[in-house]
Short mmCIF file of C-alpha atoms in Angstrom, two decimals:
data_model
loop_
_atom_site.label_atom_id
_atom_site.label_comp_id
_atom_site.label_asym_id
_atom_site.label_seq_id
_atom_site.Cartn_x
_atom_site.Cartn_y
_atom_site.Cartn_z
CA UNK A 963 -30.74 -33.09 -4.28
CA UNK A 964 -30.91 -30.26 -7.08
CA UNK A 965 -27.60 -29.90 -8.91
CA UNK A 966 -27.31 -26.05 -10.21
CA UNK A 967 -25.12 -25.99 -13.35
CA UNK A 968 -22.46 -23.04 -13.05
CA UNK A 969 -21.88 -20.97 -16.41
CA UNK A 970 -18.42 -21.58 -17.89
CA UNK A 971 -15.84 -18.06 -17.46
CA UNK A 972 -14.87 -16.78 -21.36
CA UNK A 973 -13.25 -13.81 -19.57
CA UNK A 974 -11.41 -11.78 -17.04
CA UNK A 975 -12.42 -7.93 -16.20
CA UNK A 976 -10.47 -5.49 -14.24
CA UNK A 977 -13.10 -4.20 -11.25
CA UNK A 978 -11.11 -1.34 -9.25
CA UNK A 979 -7.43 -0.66 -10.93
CA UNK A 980 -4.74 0.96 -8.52
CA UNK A 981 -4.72 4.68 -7.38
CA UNK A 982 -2.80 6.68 -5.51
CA UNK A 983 -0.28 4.11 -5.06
CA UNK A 984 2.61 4.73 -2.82
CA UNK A 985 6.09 3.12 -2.56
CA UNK A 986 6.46 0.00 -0.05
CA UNK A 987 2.74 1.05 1.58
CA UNK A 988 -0.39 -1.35 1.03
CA UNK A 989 -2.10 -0.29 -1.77
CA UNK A 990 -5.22 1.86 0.01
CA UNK A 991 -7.38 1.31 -3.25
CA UNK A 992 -7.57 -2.79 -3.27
CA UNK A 993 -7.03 -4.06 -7.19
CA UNK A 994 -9.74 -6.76 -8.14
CA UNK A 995 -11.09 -8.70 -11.55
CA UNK A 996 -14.07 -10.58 -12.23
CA UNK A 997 -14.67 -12.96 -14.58
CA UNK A 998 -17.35 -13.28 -17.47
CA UNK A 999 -19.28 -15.36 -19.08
CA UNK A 1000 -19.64 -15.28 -23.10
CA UNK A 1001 -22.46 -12.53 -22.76
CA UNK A 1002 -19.84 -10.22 -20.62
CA UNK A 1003 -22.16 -10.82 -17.44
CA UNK A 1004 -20.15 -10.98 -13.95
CA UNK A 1005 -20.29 -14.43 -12.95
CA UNK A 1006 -20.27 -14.29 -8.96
CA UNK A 1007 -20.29 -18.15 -8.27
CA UNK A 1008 -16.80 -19.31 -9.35
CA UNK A 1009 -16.14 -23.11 -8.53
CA UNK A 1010 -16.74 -24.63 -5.48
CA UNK A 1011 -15.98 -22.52 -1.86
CA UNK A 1012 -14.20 -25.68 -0.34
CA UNK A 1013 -11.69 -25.27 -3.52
CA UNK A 1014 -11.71 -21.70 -5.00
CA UNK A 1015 -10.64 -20.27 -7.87
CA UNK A 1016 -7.46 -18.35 -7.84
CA UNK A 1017 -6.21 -15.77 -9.57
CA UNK A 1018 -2.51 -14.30 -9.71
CA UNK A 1019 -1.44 -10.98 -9.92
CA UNK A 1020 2.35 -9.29 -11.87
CA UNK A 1021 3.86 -7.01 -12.56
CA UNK A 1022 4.12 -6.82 -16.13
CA UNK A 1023 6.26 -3.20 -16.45
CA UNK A 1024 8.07 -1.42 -13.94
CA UNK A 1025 11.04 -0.73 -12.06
CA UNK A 1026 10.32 -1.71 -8.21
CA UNK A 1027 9.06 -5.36 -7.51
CA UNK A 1028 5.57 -6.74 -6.58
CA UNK A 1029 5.13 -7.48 -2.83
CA UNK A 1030 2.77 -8.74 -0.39
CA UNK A 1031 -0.26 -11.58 -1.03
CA UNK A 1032 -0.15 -12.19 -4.87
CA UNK A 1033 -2.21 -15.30 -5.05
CA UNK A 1034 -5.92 -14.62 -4.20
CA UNK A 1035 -9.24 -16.67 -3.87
CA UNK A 1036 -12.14 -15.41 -6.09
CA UNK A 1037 -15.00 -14.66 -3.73
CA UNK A 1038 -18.85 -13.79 -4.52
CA UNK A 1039 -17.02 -13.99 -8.38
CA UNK A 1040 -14.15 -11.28 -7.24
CA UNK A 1041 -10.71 -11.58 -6.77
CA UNK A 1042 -9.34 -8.85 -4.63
CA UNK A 1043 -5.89 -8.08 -3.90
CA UNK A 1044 -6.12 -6.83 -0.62
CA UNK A 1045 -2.47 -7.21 1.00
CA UNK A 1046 -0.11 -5.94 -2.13
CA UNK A 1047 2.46 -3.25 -2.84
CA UNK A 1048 5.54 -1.89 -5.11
CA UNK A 1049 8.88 -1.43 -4.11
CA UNK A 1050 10.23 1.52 -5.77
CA UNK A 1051 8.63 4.95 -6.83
CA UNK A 1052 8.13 5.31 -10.54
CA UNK A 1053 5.60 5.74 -13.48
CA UNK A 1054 4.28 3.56 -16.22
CA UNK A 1055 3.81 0.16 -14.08
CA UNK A 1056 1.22 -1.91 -15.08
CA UNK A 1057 -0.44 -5.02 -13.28
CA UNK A 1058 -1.13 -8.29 -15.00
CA UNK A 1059 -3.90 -11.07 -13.69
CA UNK A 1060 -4.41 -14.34 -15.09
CA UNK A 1061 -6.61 -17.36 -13.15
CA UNK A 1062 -4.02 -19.82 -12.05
CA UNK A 1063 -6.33 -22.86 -10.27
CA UNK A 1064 -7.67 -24.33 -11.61
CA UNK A 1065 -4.88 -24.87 -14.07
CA UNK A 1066 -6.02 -25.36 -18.03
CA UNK A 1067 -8.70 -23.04 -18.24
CA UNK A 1068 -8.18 -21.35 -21.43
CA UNK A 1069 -8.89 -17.78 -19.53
CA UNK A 1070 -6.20 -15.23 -21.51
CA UNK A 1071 -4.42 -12.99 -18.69
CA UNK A 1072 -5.62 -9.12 -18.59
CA UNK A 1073 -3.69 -5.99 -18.02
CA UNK A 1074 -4.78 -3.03 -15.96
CA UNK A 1075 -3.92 0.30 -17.25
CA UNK A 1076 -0.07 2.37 -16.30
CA UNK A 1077 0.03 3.81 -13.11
CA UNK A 1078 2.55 5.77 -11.20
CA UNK A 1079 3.96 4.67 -7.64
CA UNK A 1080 4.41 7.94 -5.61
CA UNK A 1081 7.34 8.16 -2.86
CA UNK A 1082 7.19 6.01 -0.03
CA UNK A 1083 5.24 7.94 2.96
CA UNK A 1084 7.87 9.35 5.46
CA UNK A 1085 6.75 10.97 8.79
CA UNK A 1086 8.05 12.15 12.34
CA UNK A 1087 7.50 10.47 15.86
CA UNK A 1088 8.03 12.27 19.06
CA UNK A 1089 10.17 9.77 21.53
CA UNK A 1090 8.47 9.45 24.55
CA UNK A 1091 6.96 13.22 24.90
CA UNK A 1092 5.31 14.18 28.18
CA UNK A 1093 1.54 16.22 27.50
CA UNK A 1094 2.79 18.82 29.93
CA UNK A 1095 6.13 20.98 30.66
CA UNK A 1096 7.53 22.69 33.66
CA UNK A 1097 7.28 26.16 32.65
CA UNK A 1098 10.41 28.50 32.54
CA UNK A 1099 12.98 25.25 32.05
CA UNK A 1100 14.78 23.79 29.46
CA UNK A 1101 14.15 20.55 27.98
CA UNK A 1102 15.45 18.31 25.01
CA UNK A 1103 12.71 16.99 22.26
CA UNK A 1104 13.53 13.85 20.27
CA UNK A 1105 11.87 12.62 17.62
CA UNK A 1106 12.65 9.53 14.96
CA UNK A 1107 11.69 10.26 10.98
CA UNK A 1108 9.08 7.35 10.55
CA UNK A 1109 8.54 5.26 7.58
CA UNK A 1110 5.07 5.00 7.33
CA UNK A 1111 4.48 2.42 4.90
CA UNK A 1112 6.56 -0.20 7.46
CA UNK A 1113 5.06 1.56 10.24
CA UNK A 1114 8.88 1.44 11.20
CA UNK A 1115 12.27 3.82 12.08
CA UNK A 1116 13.10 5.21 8.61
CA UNK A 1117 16.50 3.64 7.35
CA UNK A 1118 19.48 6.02 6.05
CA UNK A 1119 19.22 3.68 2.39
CA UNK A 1120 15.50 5.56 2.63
CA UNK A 1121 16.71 8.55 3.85
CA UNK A 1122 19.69 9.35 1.95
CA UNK A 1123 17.91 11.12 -1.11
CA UNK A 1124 15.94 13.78 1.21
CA UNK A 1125 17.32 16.43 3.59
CA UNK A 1126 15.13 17.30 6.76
CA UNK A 1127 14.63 20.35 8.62
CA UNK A 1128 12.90 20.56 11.60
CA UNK A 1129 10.36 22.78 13.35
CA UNK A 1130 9.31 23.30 16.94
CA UNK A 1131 6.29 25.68 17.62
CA UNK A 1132 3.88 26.42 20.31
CA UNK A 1133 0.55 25.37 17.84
CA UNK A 1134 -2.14 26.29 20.54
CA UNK A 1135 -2.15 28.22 24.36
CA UNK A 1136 -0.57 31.09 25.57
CA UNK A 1137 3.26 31.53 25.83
CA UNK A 1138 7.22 31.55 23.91
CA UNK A 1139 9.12 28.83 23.28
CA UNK A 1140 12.60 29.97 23.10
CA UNK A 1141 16.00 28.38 22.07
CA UNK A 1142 17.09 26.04 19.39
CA UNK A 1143 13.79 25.99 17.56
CA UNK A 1144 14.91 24.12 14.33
CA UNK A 1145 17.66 21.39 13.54
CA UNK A 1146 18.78 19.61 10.27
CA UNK A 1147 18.19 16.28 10.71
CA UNK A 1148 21.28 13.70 10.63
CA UNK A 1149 20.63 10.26 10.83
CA UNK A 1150 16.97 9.08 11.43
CA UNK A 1151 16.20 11.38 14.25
CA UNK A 1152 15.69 15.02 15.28
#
C-alpha cells in the first residue's frame, strides 16, 4: 500500500467573495476559500474525506447578523458557503474565515473585502386566481405582498418602512377592465 504525503496549508485564499447580496435571502453568489501551500498553489486534497477540514465563516463588520450553515467541509480543497445570509440591509460588511478542525493549525483567519446587503426581496402573490373570467361581471382580486427571501407572507415589522400601491391591467387580449383598478395596500395584502 502506497502512502501519498499531503503538502502542509501556510494559507487561506478567498475564491468567489459575495455579490449582489440581499437582506434575509441566500446569498445567490456562494462565498468560498482555498487554502495554500508555501508556494501559493491551491491545495485541493485537504485531510482525510472520512474527517474533513472545516472552515468557519463571521461576520467581522456589520449591522445585521450572519445566518444559515456557517461551518463548512473543505471539498476538492474548497470550502463553500452554500446555505448563508445577512439579516439587515446595510453597507460596509465584511466576512471573516478561519479553518476551525482541525483545531491548532497555525492557519491566520482572512477577510473578504466590504460589501453592501441590498433590501430584502419583496413581491406580490395572487390568492387563488382563476386563468379565465366570466366576461361582463364583477369580481374581487386578492393578492398577499410576498417576502421572497422566506418564500413567505411578508410581516408588517417588514412592511412598515414601504408604502404599496397597486395596479390591475389587462397585459395581453382584447378588452376593458373597469372599476377599482388600484388600491393602497394596508396590511400584507391587496
Amino acid at each position: 500500500m502506497e502512502v501519498k504525503a499531503l503538502e502542509i496549508p501556510t494559507g487561506i485564499k478567498i475564491a468567489i467573495e459575495p455579490e449582489d447580496v440581499l437582506e434575509f435571502q441566500i446569498m445567490t453568489t456562494k462565498p468560498s476559500v482555498y487554502l495554500t501551500d508555501s508556494k501559493g498553489k491551491m491545495l485541493s486534497e485537504i485531510g482525510d474525506p472520512s474527517d474533513p477540514w472545516k472552515c468557519t465563516v463571521t461576520l467581522k463588520s456589520g449591522l445585521g447578523a450572519l445566518w444559515g450553515n456557517t461551518t463548512v467541509s473543505f471539498i476538492n480543497g474548497v470550502a463553500e458557503f452554500d446555505e448563508i445570509a445577512i439579516t439587515k440591509t446595510g453597507v460596509d460588511y465584511v466576512l471573516e474565515y478561519a479553518v476551525t478542525y482541525p483545531t491548532g493549525t497555525g492557519l491566520a483567519p482572512v477577510e473578504g473585502i466590504p460589501f453592501e446587503v441590498g433590501p430584502r426581496p419583496l413581491g406580490l402573490r395572487f390568492d387563488e386566481e382563476p386563468e379565465l373570467r366570466k366576461e361582463n361581471t364583477t369580481f374581487d382580486v386578492l393578492a398577499t405582498i410576498w417576502d421572497e427571501a422566506l418564500d413567505k407572507p411578508a410581516t408588517k415589522g417588514v412592511l412598515m418602512t414601504y408604502n404599496w400601491e397597486c395596479f390591475i391591467y389587462l397585459s395581453a387580449g382584447e378588452g376593458n377592465l373597469t372599476g377599482m383598478t388600484h388600491v393602497l395596500c394596508v396590511d400584507t395584502t391587496a
